[in-house]
Amino acid sequence: MEQFETLSPPQRAATLRSLTGGRAALARRSLLRAGALGAVASAGLTACGIPAAGRQGDAVASTDHSAREKVVDFSNWTEYIDVSDDGKHRPTLEAFTQRTGIKVKYTEDINDNIEFFGKIKPQLAAGQDTGRDLMVLTDWLAGRMIRLGWVQKLDAANLPHAYANLEQRFRSPDWDPGRAYSYPWQGIATCIAYNKKATGGRKVTSIAQLLEDRSLKGKVAMLSEMRDTVGMTLLDMGEKPEAVTDDTYDAAIARIQKAVDNQQIRKFTGNEYTDGLSKGDIAACVAWAGDLVQLRIDDPNIEYVFPDSGFLSSTDNMLIPNKARHKTNAEKIMDYYYEPPVAAQLSAYINYVCPVAGVKPYLTKIDPSLAANPLILPDAAMDAKTHAFRSLSDAEDSRYEAKFSKLIGA
């Protein structure tokens, strides 16, 4: 973006980390992507000319042409839906069209939250049709768009499966209580990973070990995404990231800084930790669970743990923008993906955390190993450990990111 240089140094650093080394820069099948950092949410949107959150506009609905125009325009991230072995078909989308007669114009035109909204923000700001009926946004940006009044409230009557089958842990995020405007497409989890060969067979089960176990000195990595690293540290300290304050944030930063000063932490990384973890250069790290499904298949020495203290969870979410021409059709396809057999087919292909309850028996028929994998279907014990980093104000974002950038030397 041409206004990028107007950002503060920590905001620019956060943006670059996310776009070049973080989850926002990466392909969907290879790892989980929770999107750009919170600093990107505030600074990047401002840089793109998008009003800061809090300047709420009036939601701009439009005449719904769904009844006579059997089409829906769906924008999503690349490699984030099931595809046939020959790469020529999208089975669940084609089955939806066969059942409903609604043709899906499916466009993989989202590579990064900010970049995508740089494309459509002029129409949204002007109250015009974006040419899209449905889009998938990461939770921090979804919440901001709701506050701006740029997405439409959903009609619950058109979403019976979604309402009934949404997993409890995703039902009421602080940025969309009760899911009035959004439903998750997929869930994202942050955990601890370790190479048992590199640890000499020792298990690594807590952030405390990463930061303080001297047998791991110089072989620990933490993520360059602020919410993941600080959030996991807060949980290890007995603090909840959904209730983070300036004091608890500063305490977490100080604790990580001590590990940096003691040379306990080798580096802060984006997804390149996967290579170091496989080689054994990194013995243990904070990781994105989506990396580990394939990584563990390739290397049996790789193990993962969801700490007893808890773990971070986030979502990518379906929303309907203002002036969408086919709102009801969009709601129908949203609801379709909350039918357990359909959700199972999608999960079997992309291996993300499935937000749909009742999917396990259908996923078992497809692949029993996937149905038993808590990286895809967290169990009740894991549900109790799930936490989300709370929404931050623009001022908090800037303040927190500046401190984190200093910590990691960005």
XYZ file of C-alpha atoms in Angstrom:
410
model
C 0.000 0.000 0.000
C 1.235 3.435 -0.847
C 0.449 4.700 2.664
C 2.496 1.936 4.308
C 5.359 4.283 5.156
C 3.014 6.442 7.235
C 2.754 3.693 9.849
C 4.752 3.826 13.051
C 7.878 1.616 13.209
C 6.245 -1.086 15.378
C 3.151 -1.085 13.184
C 5.259 -1.486 10.046
C 7.214 -4.276 11.711
C 4.040 -6.098 12.706
C 2.646 -5.774 9.203
C 5.801 -7.122 7.596
C 6.016 -10.025 10.030
C 2.507 -11.076 9.215
C 2.753 -10.662 5.458
C 6.219 -12.192 4.970
C 6.666 -14.735 7.745
C 3.399 -15.072 9.598
C 0.215 -16.951 8.971
C -1.161 -14.323 6.599
C 1.579 -15.072 4.087
C 1.048 -18.809 3.838
C -0.923 -21.356 1.864
C -4.005 -22.762 3.549
C -3.228 -26.474 3.211
C 0.288 -26.125 4.625
C -0.606 -24.442 7.904
C -3.174 -22.541 9.865
C -3.531 -18.836 9.315
C -5.066 -16.649 11.963
C -4.522 -13.621 9.808
C -2.517 -10.503 10.323
C -1.576 -9.164 13.722
C -3.784 -6.934 15.785
C -1.550 -4.033 14.835
C -2.369 -4.747 11.235
C -6.034 -4.654 12.166
C -5.751 -1.083 13.333
C -2.765 0.373 11.536
C -3.182 -1.443 8.250
C -6.821 -0.573 7.874
C -6.112 3.060 8.610
C -3.312 2.972 6.069
C -5.739 1.667 3.482
C -8.127 4.511 4.161
C -10.579 2.416 6.159
C -12.073 4.287 9.121
C -10.951 3.270 12.575
C -13.285 0.987 14.489
C -15.842 2.884 16.462
C -16.968 5.081 13.570
C -19.951 2.883 12.957
C -21.825 3.420 9.729
C -25.375 2.453 8.948
C -25.754 -1.085 7.670
C -26.736 -0.834 4.014
C -28.935 -3.702 2.909
C -30.243 -4.036 -0.615
C -33.024 -5.696 -2.507
C -32.457 -9.424 -2.304
C -32.537 -10.962 -5.780
C -32.001 -14.524 -4.542
C -35.452 -15.792 -5.537
C -35.023 -15.045 -9.232
C -31.224 -15.064 -9.530
C -29.959 -18.512 -8.569
C -26.382 -17.513 -7.950
C -24.067 -16.634 -5.069
C -20.679 -14.903 -5.248
C -18.341 -16.420 -2.641
C -14.846 -15.023 -1.889
C -12.485 -17.199 0.132
C -8.814 -17.828 0.851
C -6.749 -19.969 -1.489
C -6.711 -23.734 -0.910
C -9.418 -23.512 1.728
C -12.032 -25.852 0.288
C -12.169 -29.476 -0.855
C -10.935 -30.209 -4.376
C -11.094 -33.428 -6.410
C -7.939 -35.457 -7.009
C -7.642 -34.147 -10.564
C -8.006 -30.572 -9.316
C -10.916 -29.845 -11.629
C -13.860 -30.019 -9.226
C -14.940 -28.722 -5.834
C -17.182 -31.570 -4.667
C -19.092 -29.890 -1.831
C -19.813 -26.782 -3.902
C -21.002 -28.839 -6.839
C -23.254 -30.903 -4.554
C -24.767 -27.669 -3.208
C -25.578 -26.513 -6.725
C -27.089 -29.876 -7.648
C -29.332 -29.771 -4.598
C -30.437 -26.137 -4.692
C -29.995 -25.020 -8.263
C -27.882 -22.127 -6.964
C -24.714 -21.653 -8.989
C -21.681 -20.702 -6.911
C -19.183 -18.232 -8.306
C -16.306 -19.241 -6.045
C -13.296 -16.947 -6.136
C -10.031 -17.575 -4.288
C -9.153 -13.904 -4.149
C -8.179 -13.528 -0.484
C -4.457 -13.842 0.193
C -4.305 -11.442 3.112
C -6.975 -9.631 5.122
C -5.634 -6.143 4.479
C -4.923 -6.652 0.809
C -8.426 -7.994 0.235
C -10.085 -5.096 2.005
C -7.930 -2.689 0.097
C -9.823 -3.982 -2.941
C -13.361 -3.695 -1.595
C -13.162 -0.828 0.906
C -14.124 1.901 -1.604
C -17.458 0.183 -2.254
C -18.060 -0.588 1.416
C -17.260 2.956 2.480
C -19.546 4.331 -0.225
C -22.393 1.941 0.589
C -22.065 0.152 -2.746
C -22.198 -3.495 -3.819
C -18.777 -5.183 -3.607
C -19.815 -7.824 -6.147
C -19.624 -10.429 -3.398
C -22.370 -12.109 -1.406
C -20.184 -14.020 1.028
C -16.622 -13.575 2.265
C -14.356 -15.236 4.835
C -12.476 -12.965 7.257
C -10.248 -13.622 10.245
C -11.886 -12.844 13.574
C -10.140 -9.550 14.391
C -11.139 -8.087 11.026
C -14.610 -9.622 11.128
C -15.198 -7.855 14.427
C -13.983 -4.566 13.058
C -16.255 -4.820 10.019
C -19.228 -5.506 12.268
C -18.424 -2.422 14.348
C -18.114 -0.328 11.208
C -21.586 -1.430 10.117
C -20.287 -2.866 6.840
C -21.810 -6.355 7.077
C -25.417 -7.495 7.269
C -27.207 -9.091 10.160
C -28.076 -12.704 9.434
C -31.593 -14.104 9.186
C -31.697 -16.982 11.671
C -34.621 -18.549 9.817
C -32.265 -19.314 6.932
C -29.617 -20.880 9.188
C -31.249 -23.771 11.080
C -28.258 -26.128 10.783
C -25.756 -23.436 11.674
C -27.754 -22.386 14.711
C -28.188 -25.969 15.912
C -24.744 -27.360 15.063
C -22.280 -24.601 15.877
C -19.840 -25.919 18.474
C -20.385 -24.296 21.856
C -16.859 -22.864 22.107
C -17.461 -20.701 19.027
C -20.933 -19.428 19.878
C -20.304 -16.044 21.447
C -17.028 -14.244 20.670
C -16.693 -10.801 22.190
C -16.710 -9.201 18.744
C -20.002 -10.865 17.671
C -21.985 -12.034 20.725
C -24.494 -14.702 19.756
C -23.181 -14.826 16.183
C -25.683 -12.306 14.834
C -23.434 -11.409 11.879
C -21.042 -14.308 11.341
C -20.469 -18.044 11.452
C -17.060 -19.713 11.556
C -15.722 -21.284 8.419
C -12.932 -23.041 10.337
C -11.223 -22.808 13.709
C -7.531 -22.223 14.456
C -5.544 -23.452 17.476
C -2.134 -22.602 18.956
C -0.210 -25.241 20.900
C 3.274 -26.468 21.879
C 5.267 -28.708 19.559
C 8.535 -30.522 20.213
C 10.924 -32.909 18.560
C 11.360 -35.797 21.001
C 14.664 -36.776 19.397
C 16.013 -33.261 19.982
C 14.781 -33.236 23.587
C 16.363 -36.617 24.315
C 12.948 -38.169 24.749
C 11.783 -35.583 27.286
C 8.234 -34.295 26.999
C 7.634 -30.554 26.759
C 4.196 -29.740 28.103
C 4.225 -26.111 29.231
C 5.303 -22.610 28.330
C 7.248 -22.613 31.599
C 9.497 -25.326 30.190
C 10.048 -23.354 27.009
C 11.065 -20.297 28.998
C 12.912 -21.857 31.915
C 14.083 -25.432 31.262
C 17.822 -24.976 30.772
C 18.137 -28.283 28.932
C 16.316 -26.515 26.089
C 18.543 -23.425 26.134
C 19.066 -22.022 22.661
C 16.660 -24.485 21.083
C 13.327 -22.775 21.800
C 11.253 -20.788 19.310
C 8.220 -18.625 19.919
C 5.952 -17.108 17.319
C 6.362 -13.628 15.876
C 2.589 -13.218 16.128
C 1.901 -11.225 19.285
C -1.411 -12.764 20.284
C -0.093 -16.322 20.111
C 3.137 -15.817 22.026
C 1.846 -13.398 24.644
C -1.501 -15.168 24.963
C 0.086 -18.556 25.622
C 2.435 -16.960 28.152
C -0.449 -15.258 29.937
C -2.232 -18.587 30.271
C 0.878 -20.207 31.741
C 0.925 -17.380 34.305
C -2.672 -18.093 35.317
C -3.967 -15.024 33.475
C -6.673 -15.053 30.822
C -5.927 -13.437 27.454
C -9.637 -12.673 27.098
C -9.213 -10.344 30.082
C -5.707 -9.011 29.377
C -4.830 -5.679 31.004
C -1.822 -3.408 30.643
C -0.385 -4.873 33.838
C -0.792 -8.531 32.889
C 0.480 -7.837 29.369
C 3.579 -6.122 30.733
C 4.186 -9.026 33.122
C 4.061 -11.495 30.235
C 6.437 -9.391 28.164
C 8.858 -9.185 31.101
C 8.779 -12.949 31.518
C 9.565 -13.565 27.859
C 12.249 -10.873 27.948
C 14.019 -12.733 30.733
C 14.160 -15.840 28.532
C 15.545 -13.740 25.689
C 18.196 -12.256 27.956
C 19.151 -15.738 29.199
C 19.474 -16.933 25.576
C 16.796 -19.524 26.259
C 14.882 -18.480 23.144
C 16.666 -19.135 19.875
C 14.353 -16.968 17.771
C 10.860 -15.685 17.092
C 9.492 -17.105 13.856
C 6.687 -17.349 11.400
C 6.004 -20.770 9.984
C 9.690 -21.394 9.287
C 9.835 -23.043 12.697
C 8.567 -26.201 10.965
C 11.885 -26.708 9.193
C 13.930 -26.147 12.346
C 11.660 -28.416 14.341
C 12.064 -31.253 11.848
C 15.845 -30.831 11.729
C 16.120 -30.665 15.507
C 17.663 -27.180 15.516
C 14.514 -26.202 17.381
C 13.732 -28.681 20.126
C 10.429 -27.106 21.215
C 8.274 -24.159 20.240
C 4.905 -22.466 20.207
C 3.188 -23.768 17.063
C 0.083 -23.552 14.913
C -1.815 -26.793 15.129
C -2.553 -26.904 11.420
C 1.138 -27.347 10.658
C 1.297 -30.454 12.748
C -1.203 -32.708 10.981
C 1.090 -33.110 7.977
C 4.331 -32.546 9.905
C 3.647 -35.519 12.153
C 2.949 -37.734 9.145
C 6.317 -36.765 7.676
C 8.283 -37.007 10.946
C 7.223 -39.359 13.779
C 9.526 -37.533 16.205
C 7.257 -34.494 16.201
C 4.863 -34.332 19.131
C 2.346 -31.698 20.205
C 0.719 -30.658 23.477
C -2.186 -28.459 24.435
C -0.970 -27.249 27.852
C -3.055 -27.796 30.955
C -2.974 -24.018 31.424
C -4.909 -23.568 28.178
C -4.376 -22.590 24.556
C -5.360 -19.870 22.092
C -8.208 -20.363 19.645
C -9.390 -18.117 16.811
C -11.578 -18.395 13.721
C -11.994 -17.511 10.079
C -15.590 -16.419 9.555
C -18.282 -16.172 6.893
C -19.963 -12.775 6.597
C -22.326 -11.082 4.142
C -21.228 -7.574 3.107
C -23.586 -4.648 2.794
C -25.461 -4.363 -0.507
C -24.929 -8.050 -1.280
C -27.291 -8.898 -4.119
C -28.014 -12.486 -3.022
C -28.221 -12.482 0.760
C -30.595 -15.427 1.120
C -28.520 -17.554 -1.241
C -25.440 -16.700 0.806
C -27.213 -17.761 3.990
C -28.205 -21.026 2.338
C -24.623 -21.942 1.529
C -23.503 -20.897 5.013
C -26.103 -23.219 6.457
C -25.156 -25.997 4.044
C -21.633 -26.157 5.454
C -23.100 -26.718 8.903
C -24.669 -30.007 7.867
C -22.379 -32.600 9.517
C -21.838 -34.789 6.410
C -20.785 -31.736 4.409
C -18.620 -30.388 7.211
C -16.901 -33.781 7.469
C -16.060 -33.778 3.778
C -14.572 -30.290 4.075
C -12.593 -31.136 7.217
C -11.189 -34.316 5.717
C -9.622 -32.245 2.989
C -8.337 -29.133 4.776
C -7.631 -30.523 8.297
C -8.604 -27.444 10.293
C -10.502 -27.321 13.581
C -14.069 -28.133 12.579
C -16.666 -25.743 14.083
C -19.577 -28.129 13.442
C -20.976 -30.370 16.180
C -21.985 -33.926 15.283
C -19.403 -34.313 12.531
C -17.370 -37.156 14.059
C -19.324 -40.199 12.810
C -19.284 -38.829 9.266
C -15.582 -38.034 9.426
C -14.943 -41.528 10.804
C -16.475 -43.022 7.657
C -14.085 -40.956 5.550
C -10.934 -41.449 7.634
C -10.982 -42.786 11.229
C -7.565 -41.275 11.967
C -8.835 -37.780 11.199
C -11.908 -38.299 13.365
C -9.632 -39.258 16.264
C -7.302 -36.293 15.738
C -7.817 -33.553 18.359
C -6.139 -31.076 16.020
C -9.308 -31.348 13.930
C -11.949 -32.402 16.461
C -10.982 -31.142 19.929
C -12.451 -33.209 22.727
C -14.309 -31.954 25.796
C -11.117 -31.707 27.833
C -9.600 -29.468 25.183
C -12.728 -27.341 24.993
C -12.259 -26.469 28.632
C -8.758 -25.167 27.835
C -9.751 -22.896 24.952
C -9.212 -19.149 25.235
C -9.328 -16.184 22.868
C -7.274 -13.011 23.007
C -9.789 -10.237 23.593
C -10.486 -7.524 21.063
C -8.153 -4.578 21.532
C -8.801 -0.907 21.015
C -6.673 0.914 18.454
C -4.671 2.535 21.254
C -4.073 -0.805 22.965
C -3.071 -2.391 19.672
C -0.445 0.233 19.026
C 0.869 0.153 22.588
C 1.038 -3.618 22.864
C 2.580 -4.094 19.452
C 5.300 -1.541 20.145
C 6.331 -3.453 23.249
C 6.243 -6.792 21.451
C 8.278 -5.460 18.519
C 10.943 -4.247 20.943
C 10.967 -7.636 22.653
C 11.578 -9.623 19.482
C 13.915 -7.065 17.927
C 11.648 -6.256 15.025
